[in-house]
């Protein structure tokens, strides 16, 4: 492939999240999160896998940062574990903060710019016991936590991401039951989605009040939805699926209102006027500095009246164009998504805060991990991002998900998204071909 040249200040990065890599769940004052509870509940994760040890990054962070430096990445997106920082309401755990200070020191030493996600799903169990995101009080607990991070780490982190993928927090956690806390109740899910967005707004306000040098934004998991046929019924189905995945979050953030069609669709579960209080939407739409986009796939949908909630059916993608998650590989839709965001929603800078793929990697006899599918996947998606930039698109960085294999939530350790292979019994890190490909892409810039 001809080497693509990105703008000189483009942030090539890698991303991870606390519960997926840190382990050390009972160390230095960390308290349980609802993911500890969920993963320890029989039947909730693949083979009962938990994040108890994960990649042991809590102890190996210095070597992991060294690995990032060898890769040549300019930026590292990680998340802070709320249960390490706030062991109970009103308390701040110094030892928890110290871990992230040490991590920031290490990044500094290697001139890697940090991007910190405040919430990547590890809700403290003490808050889950109070109703979690269904309880409007969660919004204030979150703002207090964010405020503590701004006070203690605010001078050292140039880019803050309030939430990772509110869709997953609310809909996978409280509606579909696939993530912690594992509830299946759309009344809860819709409420939770509003509270997550509201907490984002409060955190943005707290950040501005703190007058810090950095930037703040949110990361959404977005996809492109295509109708299976041009019939009005399938087109409408695609509109509903788009409302559910994308517009439900984008509209309040950028237009200060929930999409009317979705408010009507959710009405049998929740009357939004009983949930939304005056000023909520102006808080949610507080101006941000950037939008983070997690892109993995697109969906092709059709009208299916017997399906609950959305009445939408999904067309199976071709078997030779899927990742191990069953997600369609569709790089062109990354380009389409970015263009749509700038056309319909915002002129703010965009970051791809996650993109990557799971494939069934194995260590070969030569001791290496050859992952040509992932290399192709990344080549094609970087090319789509490059096309967007070359047409004037404001894309400022790209974080590959993930630096290394890790705890893939309900799928446990069965799915490997890393560009670095983790041999869990020994915690050995082995470079996959995709890591070498990424290193070469970064090295070739400006040459
Ligand atoms: O592993 C997850 C991550 O935590 C959030 N975005 C999607 C990834 C792959 O499923």
Tab-separated table of C-alpha atoms and ligand atoms in Angstrom:
chain	number	residue	atom	x	y	z
A	1	UNK	CA	0.000	0.000	0.000
A	2	UNK	CA	1.204	3.521	-0.783
A	3	UNK	CA	1.960	5.183	2.536
A	4	UNK	CA	-0.639	7.697	3.501
A	5	UNK	CA	0.583	11.052	4.753
A	6	UNK	CA	-1.471	12.565	7.551
A	7	UNK	CA	-1.227	16.170	8.754
A	8	UNK	CA	1.928	16.812	10.828
A	9	UNK	CA	0.053	17.245	14.126
A	10	UNK	CA	-2.204	14.210	13.591
A	11	UNK	CA	-2.504	12.163	16.795
A	12	UNK	CA	-1.806	8.522	16.103
A	13	UNK	CA	-2.922	6.749	19.233
A	14	UNK	CA	-3.971	3.586	20.967
A	15	UNK	CA	-6.818	3.172	23.446
A	16	UNK	CA	-7.698	1.016	26.448
A	17	UNK	CA	-10.058	1.144	29.428
A	18	UNK	CA	-9.416	0.611	33.130
A	19	UNK	CA	-11.514	-2.461	33.915
A	20	UNK	CA	-10.385	-4.158	30.714
A	21	UNK	CA	-6.661	-4.003	31.480
A	22	UNK	CA	-5.785	-2.925	35.020
A	23	UNK	CA	-6.598	-5.898	37.241
A	24	UNK	CA	-5.593	-5.213	40.895
A	25	UNK	CA	-9.242	-4.842	41.744
A	26	UNK	CA	-8.748	-4.863	45.506
A	27	UNK	CA	-5.501	-2.896	45.699
A	28	UNK	CA	-4.705	0.517	47.150
A	29	UNK	CA	-8.238	1.218	48.272
A	30	UNK	CA	-10.142	0.384	45.081
A	31	UNK	CA	-13.701	-0.650	45.898
A	32	UNK	CA	-15.865	-2.964	43.761
A	33	UNK	CA	-17.601	-1.738	40.645
A	34	UNK	CA	-20.800	-3.134	39.197
A	35	UNK	CA	-18.620	-4.887	36.607
A	36	UNK	CA	-16.892	-6.826	39.421
A	37	UNK	CA	-20.308	-7.849	40.661
A	38	UNK	CA	-21.622	-8.685	37.196
A	39	UNK	CA	-18.576	-10.635	36.030
A	40	UNK	CA	-18.581	-12.648	39.257
A	41	UNK	CA	-22.238	-13.581	38.733
A	42	UNK	CA	-22.422	-17.050	37.107
A	43	UNK	CA	-23.537	-17.012	33.486
A	44	UNK	CA	-22.888	-13.349	32.764
A	45	UNK	CA	-19.514	-13.553	31.006
A	46	UNK	CA	-17.777	-16.085	28.760
A	47	UNK	CA	-16.548	-18.951	30.960
A	48	UNK	CA	-17.023	-16.746	34.022
A	49	UNK	CA	-14.107	-14.482	33.050
A	50	UNK	CA	-13.574	-11.410	35.244
A	51	UNK	CA	-11.339	-8.335	35.260
A	52	UNK	CA	-9.644	-9.406	38.522
A	53	UNK	CA	-6.229	-9.697	36.852
A	54	UNK	CA	-6.888	-8.731	33.214
A	55	UNK	CA	-3.558	-7.544	31.712
A	56	UNK	CA	-2.132	-6.719	35.146
A	57	UNK	CA	-1.517	-3.251	33.763
A	58	UNK	CA	-1.782	-1.762	37.271
A	59	UNK	CA	1.619	-3.305	37.975
A	60	UNK	CA	3.028	-3.359	34.435
A	61	UNK	CA	2.018	0.133	33.318
A	62	UNK	CA	5.629	1.328	32.926
A	63	UNK	CA	6.507	-1.503	30.530
A	64	UNK	CA	3.227	-0.989	28.705
A	65	UNK	CA	4.014	2.689	28.182
A	66	UNK	CA	7.474	1.705	26.943
A	67	UNK	CA	5.747	-0.524	24.411
A	68	UNK	CA	3.627	2.430	23.271
A	69	UNK	CA	6.799	4.480	22.862
A	70	UNK	CA	8.284	1.733	20.715
A	71	UNK	CA	5.159	1.717	18.617
A	72	UNK	CA	5.698	5.430	18.176
A	73	UNK	CA	2.201	6.518	19.174
A	74	UNK	CA	1.722	10.193	19.928
A	75	UNK	CA	-1.219	9.771	22.255
A	76	UNK	CA	-2.701	7.254	24.675
A	77	UNK	CA	-6.379	7.111	25.557
A	78	UNK	CA	-7.030	5.374	28.887
A	79	UNK	CA	-9.848	5.542	31.396
A	80	UNK	CA	-9.782	6.353	35.075
A	81	UNK	CA	-11.449	3.834	37.376
A	82	UNK	CA	-14.091	5.680	39.400
A	83	UNK	CA	-13.946	2.985	42.146
A	84	UNK	CA	-10.233	3.717	42.644
A	85	UNK	CA	-10.845	7.428	43.119
A	86	UNK	CA	-14.101	7.638	45.090
A	87	UNK	CA	-14.333	4.671	47.481
A	88	UNK	CA	-17.451	6.155	49.082
A	89	UNK	CA	-19.421	9.341	48.565
A	90	UNK	CA	-17.427	12.362	49.693
A	91	UNK	CA	-14.051	10.545	49.938
A	92	UNK	CA	-11.114	10.860	47.547
A	93	UNK	CA	-8.569	8.021	47.562
A	94	UNK	CA	-5.058	9.442	47.241
A	95	UNK	CA	-3.576	6.057	46.387
A	96	UNK	CA	-5.958	5.755	43.462
A	97	UNK	CA	-4.951	9.181	42.175
A	98	UNK	CA	-1.296	8.272	42.658
A	99	UNK	CA	-1.598	5.394	40.204
A	100	UNK	CA	-2.775	7.732	37.469
A	101	UNK	CA	-0.070	10.264	38.430
A	102	UNK	CA	2.542	7.550	37.947
A	103	UNK	CA	1.000	6.625	34.605
A	104	UNK	CA	1.016	10.288	33.521
A	105	UNK	CA	4.668	10.609	34.594
A	106	UNK	CA	5.564	7.639	32.432
A	107	UNK	CA	3.648	9.033	29.436
A	108	UNK	CA	5.362	12.367	29.951
A	109	UNK	CA	8.759	10.733	29.974
A	110	UNK	CA	8.030	9.274	26.537
A	111	UNK	CA	6.282	12.385	25.208
A	112	UNK	CA	2.976	10.604	24.741
A	113	UNK	CA	-0.029	12.883	25.141
A	114	UNK	CA	-2.707	11.499	27.456
A	115	UNK	CA	-6.431	11.491	26.706
A	116	UNK	CA	-8.423	10.461	29.770
A	117	UNK	CA	-11.892	8.970	29.733
A	118	UNK	CA	-13.710	9.725	32.965
A	119	UNK	CA	-16.276	6.920	32.718
A	120	UNK	CA	-15.747	3.699	30.802
A	121	UNK	CA	-18.471	1.617	32.505
A	122	UNK	CA	-16.952	0.723	35.892
A	123	UNK	CA	-19.630	2.272	38.096
A	124	UNK	CA	-18.792	1.976	41.821
A	125	UNK	CA	-20.988	-0.671	43.401
A	126	UNK	CA	-21.952	1.827	46.139
A	127	UNK	CA	-23.651	3.876	43.432
A	128	UNK	CA	-25.132	0.832	41.679
A	129	UNK	CA	-26.714	-0.002	45.060
A	130	UNK	CA	-28.405	3.398	44.971
A	131	UNK	CA	-29.981	2.636	41.580
A	132	UNK	CA	-27.005	3.432	39.314
A	133	UNK	CA	-27.729	5.545	36.254
A	134	UNK	CA	-31.474	5.117	36.689
A	135	UNK	CA	-31.279	7.325	39.757
A	136	UNK	CA	-31.021	11.019	38.870
A	137	UNK	CA	-28.650	11.475	41.836
A	138	UNK	CA	-25.984	9.599	39.827
A	139	UNK	CA	-25.585	12.782	37.816
A	140	UNK	CA	-24.316	14.678	40.864
A	141	UNK	CA	-22.104	11.852	42.061
A	142	UNK	CA	-20.531	11.797	38.607
A	143	UNK	CA	-20.012	15.557	38.567
A	144	UNK	CA	-18.294	15.356	41.983
A	145	UNK	CA	-16.024	12.574	40.731
A	146	UNK	CA	-15.183	14.495	37.548
A	147	UNK	CA	-14.517	17.586	39.612
A	148	UNK	CA	-12.052	15.634	41.796
A	149	UNK	CA	-10.202	14.526	38.655
A	150	UNK	CA	-10.087	18.070	37.324
A	151	UNK	CA	-8.744	19.371	40.652
A	152	UNK	CA	-6.067	16.708	41.064
A	153	UNK	CA	-5.078	15.834	37.492
A	154	UNK	CA	-6.527	18.719	35.511
A	155	UNK	CA	-3.226	20.464	34.828
A	156	UNK	CA	-1.721	17.294	33.406
A	157	UNK	CA	-4.374	15.990	31.029
A	158	UNK	CA	-4.910	18.013	27.869
A	159	UNK	CA	-7.943	16.071	26.658
A	160	UNK	CA	-10.852	14.743	28.725
A	161	UNK	CA	-13.619	12.458	27.526
A	162	UNK	CA	-16.578	12.520	29.895
A	163	UNK	CA	-18.202	9.243	28.834
A	164	UNK	CA	-17.356	6.317	26.645
A	165	UNK	CA	-20.360	5.141	24.598
A	166	UNK	CA	-23.450	6.217	26.562
A	167	UNK	CA	-25.464	3.911	24.268
A	168	UNK	CA	-23.738	0.903	25.828
A	169	UNK	CA	-23.963	2.228	29.382
A	170	UNK	CA	-27.701	2.791	29.096
A	171	UNK	CA	-29.023	0.380	26.499
A	172	UNK	CA	-26.702	-2.622	26.852
A	173	UNK	CA	-26.626	-2.259	30.643
A	174	UNK	CA	-30.249	-1.528	31.520
A	175	UNK	CA	-32.244	-2.482	28.380
A	176	UNK	CA	-30.613	-5.514	26.782
A	177	UNK	CA	-28.977	-6.835	29.972
A	178	UNK	CA	-25.730	-7.787	28.246
A	179	UNK	CA	-23.577	-5.464	30.323
A	180	UNK	CA	-23.559	-4.586	34.011
A	181	UNK	CA	-25.873	-4.238	35.810
A	182	UNK	CA	-27.625	-6.726	33.505
A	183	UNK	CA	-31.156	-5.321	33.670
A	184	UNK	CA	-33.731	-5.795	30.926
A	185	UNK	CA	-36.071	-2.903	31.392
A	186	UNK	CA	-36.487	-0.202	28.742
A	187	UNK	CA	-38.053	2.154	31.288
A	188	UNK	CA	-34.741	2.060	33.127
A	189	UNK	CA	-32.640	2.185	29.964
A	190	UNK	CA	-34.215	5.344	28.569
A	191	UNK	CA	-33.997	7.115	31.927
A	192	UNK	CA	-30.392	6.018	32.301
A	193	UNK	CA	-29.543	7.436	28.866
A	194	UNK	CA	-30.863	10.836	29.894
A	195	UNK	CA	-28.953	10.797	33.176
A	196	UNK	CA	-25.701	9.825	31.492
A	197	UNK	CA	-26.060	12.708	29.043
A	198	UNK	CA	-26.986	15.085	31.831
A	199	UNK	CA	-23.953	14.058	33.850
A	200	UNK	CA	-21.830	14.798	30.796
A	201	UNK	CA	-23.294	18.315	30.681
A	202	UNK	CA	-22.594	18.897	34.372
A	203	UNK	CA	-19.007	17.686	33.962
A	204	UNK	CA	-18.463	20.040	31.017
A	205	UNK	CA	-19.764	22.883	33.178
A	206	UNK	CA	-17.463	21.884	36.065
A	207	UNK	CA	-14.538	21.710	33.652
A	208	UNK	CA	-15.199	25.224	32.351
A	209	UNK	CA	-15.576	26.526	35.900
A	210	UNK	CA	-12.186	25.024	36.788
A	211	UNK	CA	-10.612	27.134	34.033
A	212	UNK	CA	-8.216	24.409	32.963
A	213	UNK	CA	-5.932	24.528	29.954
A	214	UNK	CA	-7.240	21.383	28.226
A	215	UNK	CA	-10.241	20.328	26.176
A	216	UNK	CA	-13.330	18.288	26.923
A	217	UNK	CA	-15.688	16.199	24.808
A	218	UNK	CA	-17.614	12.936	24.755
A	219	UNK	CA	-17.157	9.653	22.884
A	220	UNK	CA	-20.144	8.066	21.150
A	221	UNK	CA	-20.309	4.692	19.461
A	222	UNK	CA	-21.882	5.537	16.134
A	223	UNK	CA	-22.645	3.525	13.071
A	224	UNK	CA	-24.097	3.890	9.635
A	225	UNK	CA	-27.494	2.337	9.122
A	226	UNK	CA	-28.566	1.329	5.632
A	227	UNK	CA	-32.005	0.120	4.593
A	228	UNK	CA	-32.065	-3.372	3.082
A	229	UNK	CA	-34.328	-2.160	0.259
A	230	UNK	CA	-35.556	1.233	-0.979
A	231	UNK	CA	-39.128	0.474	0.131
A	232	UNK	CA	-40.655	3.089	2.457
A	233	UNK	CA	-41.082	0.425	5.154
A	234	UNK	CA	-37.387	-0.471	5.191
A	235	UNK	CA	-36.380	3.177	4.916
A	236	UNK	CA	-38.485	3.910	7.980
A	237	UNK	CA	-36.913	0.949	9.769
A	238	UNK	CA	-33.474	2.386	8.999
A	239	UNK	CA	-34.594	5.718	10.364
A	240	UNK	CA	-35.699	4.084	13.622
A	241	UNK	CA	-32.440	2.156	13.942
A	242	UNK	CA	-30.501	5.348	13.260
A	243	UNK	CA	-32.591	7.162	15.871
A	244	UNK	CA	-31.814	4.460	18.398
A	245	UNK	CA	-28.062	4.176	17.728
A	246	UNK	CA	-27.096	7.675	16.702
A	247	UNK	CA	-29.668	10.462	16.861
A	248	UNK	CA	-30.806	9.719	20.429
A	249	UNK	CA	-27.384	10.908	21.565
A	250	UNK	CA	-26.302	13.319	18.836
A	251	UNK	CA	-29.485	15.426	18.807
A	252	UNK	CA	-29.508	16.391	22.501
A	253	UNK	CA	-25.756	17.036	22.470
A	254	UNK	CA	-25.688	19.184	19.344
A	255	UNK	CA	-29.268	20.428	18.943
A	256	UNK	CA	-30.480	20.572	22.518
A	257	UNK	CA	-33.466	18.278	21.897
A	258	UNK	CA	-34.355	14.614	21.719
A	259	UNK	CA	-35.540	13.453	18.276
A	260	UNK	CA	-39.338	13.634	18.234
A	261	UNK	CA	-39.828	10.308	16.413
A	262	UNK	CA	-37.807	8.506	19.095
A	263	UNK	CA	-39.568	10.290	21.947
A	264	UNK	CA	-42.822	8.911	20.470
A	265	UNK	CA	-41.306	5.461	20.015
A	266	UNK	CA	-40.107	5.307	23.639
A	267	UNK	CA	-43.368	6.790	24.991
A	268	UNK	CA	-44.938	3.404	25.947
A	269	UNK	CA	-41.950	2.915	28.301
A	270	UNK	CA	-41.099	6.423	29.377
A	271	UNK	CA	-42.815	9.762	28.922
A	272	UNK	CA	-39.772	11.946	28.403
A	273	UNK	CA	-41.496	14.990	29.897
A	274	UNK	CA	-41.514	13.144	33.230
A	275	UNK	CA	-37.748	12.631	33.037
A	276	UNK	CA	-36.384	15.809	31.483
A	277	UNK	CA	-36.373	18.807	33.817
A	278	UNK	CA	-36.092	22.461	32.773
A	279	UNK	CA	-32.512	23.333	31.806
A	280	UNK	CA	-31.468	19.695	31.341
A	281	UNK	CA	-31.182	20.026	27.593
A	282	UNK	CA	-29.272	23.278	27.706
A	283	UNK	CA	-26.817	21.604	30.090
A	284	UNK	CA	-26.501	18.538	27.859
A	285	UNK	CA	-25.805	20.729	24.846
A	286	UNK	CA	-23.131	22.808	26.628
A	287	UNK	CA	-20.481	23.540	24.009
A	288	UNK	CA	-17.719	20.941	23.885
A	289	UNK	CA	-14.294	21.118	22.268
A	290	UNK	CA	-14.382	17.940	20.183
A	291	UNK	CA	-16.414	14.823	19.479
A	292	UNK	CA	-14.941	11.348	19.931
A	293	UNK	CA	-16.206	8.716	17.509
A	294	UNK	CA	-15.965	4.981	18.054
A	295	UNK	CA	-16.584	3.240	14.765
A	296	UNK	CA	-16.618	-0.501	14.190
A	297	UNK	CA	-19.304	-1.423	11.678
A	298	UNK	CA	-22.497	-0.562	9.841
A	299	UNK	CA	-25.928	-2.209	9.932
A	300	UNK	CA	-28.321	-3.107	7.169
A	301	UNK	CA	-31.883	-3.287	8.453
A	302	UNK	CA	-35.415	-4.048	7.359
A	303	UNK	CA	-38.874	-3.604	8.771
A	304	UNK	CA	-39.785	-6.462	11.115
A	305	UNK	CA	-43.048	-5.696	12.935
A	306	UNK	CA	-42.741	-8.643	15.347
A	307	UNK	CA	-39.448	-7.313	16.838
A	308	UNK	CA	-39.822	-5.659	20.203
A	309	UNK	CA	-39.063	-1.950	20.672
A	310	UNK	CA	-37.757	-0.947	17.215
A	311	UNK	CA	-39.525	-3.422	14.905
A	312	UNK	CA	-36.272	-3.747	13.011
A	313	UNK	CA	-34.547	-6.847	11.649
A	314	UNK	CA	-30.833	-7.047	10.796
A	315	UNK	CA	-29.503	-8.483	7.525
A	316	UNK	CA	-26.622	-10.907	8.123
A	317	UNK	CA	-23.433	-9.551	6.554
A	318	UNK	CA	-21.485	-11.741	4.094
A	319	UNK	CA	-19.482	-14.357	6.019
A	320	UNK	CA	-16.203	-13.339	4.405
A	321	UNK	CA	-16.598	-9.725	5.446
A	322	UNK	CA	-17.023	-9.996	9.172
A	323	UNK	CA	-14.759	-9.821	12.185
A	324	UNK	CA	-14.819	-12.430	14.933
A	325	UNK	CA	-17.569	-10.384	16.612
A	326	UNK	CA	-19.761	-10.976	13.541
A	327	UNK	CA	-19.561	-7.263	12.718
A	328	UNK	CA	-19.459	-6.305	9.055
A	329	UNK	CA	-16.156	-4.846	7.854
A	330	UNK	CA	-17.199	-1.686	6.058
A	331	UNK	CA	-14.496	0.985	5.922
A	332	UNK	CA	-16.426	3.179	3.522
A	333	UNK	CA	-18.994	3.729	6.248
A	334	UNK	CA	-16.345	5.299	8.450
A	335	UNK	CA	-15.914	7.927	5.751
A	336	UNK	CA	-19.698	8.264	5.406
A	337	UNK	CA	-20.127	8.619	9.146
A	338	UNK	CA	-17.495	11.333	9.528
A	339	UNK	CA	-18.913	13.275	6.588
A	340	UNK	CA	-22.410	13.026	7.985
A	341	UNK	CA	-21.305	14.270	11.393
A	342	UNK	CA	-19.752	17.369	9.886
A	343	UNK	CA	-22.623	17.937	7.467
A	344	UNK	CA	-25.476	17.454	9.918
A	345	UNK	CA	-24.137	18.039	13.402
A	346	UNK	CA	-20.910	19.829	14.064
A	347	UNK	CA	-17.880	21.695	12.794
A	348	UNK	CA	-15.966	20.668	15.926
A	349	UNK	CA	-12.763	18.662	15.549
A	350	UNK	CA	-13.405	14.927	15.463
A	351	UNK	CA	-11.261	12.152	16.880
A	352	UNK	CA	-11.674	8.489	16.107
A	353	UNK	CA	-11.370	7.418	19.716
A	354	UNK	CA	-11.731	3.715	18.848
A	355	UNK	CA	-11.482	1.593	15.756
A	356	UNK	CA	-10.183	-1.933	15.464
A	357	UNK	CA	-11.215	-5.542	15.133
A	358	UNK	CA	-11.252	-8.913	16.879
A	359	UNK	CA	-9.835	-11.872	14.988
A	360	UNK	CA	-8.899	-15.342	16.288
A	361	UNK	CA	-5.178	-14.684	16.727
A	362	UNK	CA	-2.698	-17.398	17.546
A	363	UNK	CA	0.976	-17.525	18.322
A	364	UNK	CA	2.640	-19.263	15.353
A	365	UNK	CA	5.515	-21.697	15.451
A	366	UNK	CA	7.888	-18.839	14.673
A	367	UNK	CA	6.747	-17.243	17.935
A	368	UNK	CA	5.020	-14.369	16.134
A	369	UNK	CA	1.366	-13.483	15.737
A	370	UNK	CA	0.410	-13.023	12.105
A	371	UNK	CA	-2.867	-11.129	11.795
A	372	UNK	CA	-3.255	-10.189	8.126
A	373	UNK	CA	-6.998	-9.610	8.548
A	374	UNK	CA	-6.399	-6.939	11.169
A	375	UNK	CA	-3.653	-5.329	9.079
A	376	UNK	CA	-6.062	-5.135	6.125
A	377	UNK	CA	-8.833	-3.834	8.380
A	378	UNK	CA	-6.623	-1.042	9.712
A	379	UNK	CA	-5.192	-0.178	6.290
A	380	UNK	CA	-8.683	0.231	4.884
A	381	UNK	CA	-10.026	2.242	7.801
A	382	UNK	CA	-7.004	4.551	7.933
A	383	UNK	CA	-7.469	5.078	4.197
A	384	UNK	CA	-11.110	6.065	4.780
A	385	UNK	CA	-10.041	8.526	7.485
A	386	UNK	CA	-7.365	9.910	5.183
A	387	UNK	CA	-9.906	10.458	2.422
A	388	UNK	CA	-12.074	12.433	4.847
A	389	UNK	CA	-9.129	14.632	5.847
A	390	UNK	CA	-7.967	15.155	2.288
A	391	UNK	CA	-11.410	16.530	1.460
A	392	UNK	CA	-11.093	19.087	4.250
A	393	UNK	CA	-12.577	17.047	7.134
A	394	UNK	CA	-11.585	18.054	10.647
A	395	UNK	CA	-10.225	14.754	11.930
A	396	UNK	CA	-7.444	15.331	14.440
A	397	UNK	CA	-6.525	11.879	15.661
A	398	UNK	CA	-7.124	8.155	15.479
A	399	UNK	CA	-6.877	5.749	18.413
A	400	UNK	CA	-6.628	2.084	17.523
A	401	UNK	CA	-8.652	-0.202	19.761
A	402	UNK	CA	-6.768	-1.634	21.383
A	403	UNK	CA	-3.164	-1.383	22.487
A	404	UNK	CA	-3.343	-4.994	23.657
A	405	UNK	CA	-5.783	-7.863	24.010
A	406	UNK	CA	-7.969	-7.401	27.053
A	407	UNK	CA	-11.171	-8.245	28.920
A	408	UNK	CA	-13.855	-7.880	26.264
A	409	UNK	CA	-16.777	-7.448	28.698
A	410	UNK	CA	-19.381	-10.228	28.378
A	411	UNK	CA	-17.066	-12.011	25.922
A	412	UNK	CA	-14.349	-12.201	28.564
A	413	UNK	CA	-10.927	-13.055	27.128
A	414	UNK	CA	-12.382	-14.942	24.157
A	415	UNK	CA	-12.069	-11.967	21.799
A	416	UNK	CA	-8.760	-10.337	21.013
A	417	UNK	CA	-8.836	-6.723	19.815
A	418	UNK	CA	-5.201	-5.875	20.573
A	419	UNK	CA	-2.430	-5.039	18.150
A	420	UNK	CA	-0.255	-6.556	20.862
A	421	UNK	CA	-1.042	-10.143	21.860
A	422	UNK	CA	-1.343	-10.929	25.570
A	423	UNK	CA	-0.473	-14.409	26.721
A	424	UNK	CA	-2.628	-14.290	29.844
A	425	UNK	CA	-0.996	-17.113	31.866
A	426	UNK	CA	2.435	-15.437	31.645
A	427	UNK	CA	1.304	-11.857	30.882
A	428	UNK	CA	3.829	-11.835	28.062
A	429	UNK	CA	3.156	-9.174	25.428
A	430	UNK	CA	3.835	-10.295	21.840
A	431	UNK	CA	3.763	-7.892	18.926
A	432	UNK	CA	1.276	-8.850	16.230
A	433	UNK	CA	2.016	-7.973	12.601
A	434	UNK	CA	-0.614	-5.222	12.938
A	435	UNK	CA	1.512	-3.531	15.628
A	436	UNK	CA	4.493	-3.549	13.272
A	437	UNK	CA	2.279	-2.234	10.486
A	438	UNK	CA	1.107	0.623	12.727
A	439	UNK	CA	4.670	1.383	13.794
A	440	UNK	CA	5.701	1.571	10.126
A	441	UNK	CA	2.769	3.846	9.258
A	442	UNK	CA	3.679	6.249	12.062
A	443	UNK	CA	7.397	6.165	11.205
A	444	UNK	CA	6.687	6.902	7.561
A	445	UNK	CA	4.987	10.206	8.337
A	446	UNK	CA	6.794	13.247	7.132
A	447	UNK	CA	9.232	11.115	5.185
B	1	LIG	O1	-13.888	-3.274	24.105
B	1	LIG	C1	-14.853	-2.353	23.704
B	1	LIG	C2	-14.632	-1.014	24.380
B	1	LIG	O2	-14.625	-1.125	25.760
B	1	LIG	C3	-15.722	-0.057	23.994
B	1	LIG	N1	-15.887	0.005	22.567
B	1	LIG	C4	-15.979	-1.213	21.842
B	1	LIG	C5	-14.828	-2.138	22.209
B	1	LIG	C6	-14.917	-3.454	21.419
B	1	LIG	O3	-16.129	-4.086	21.665
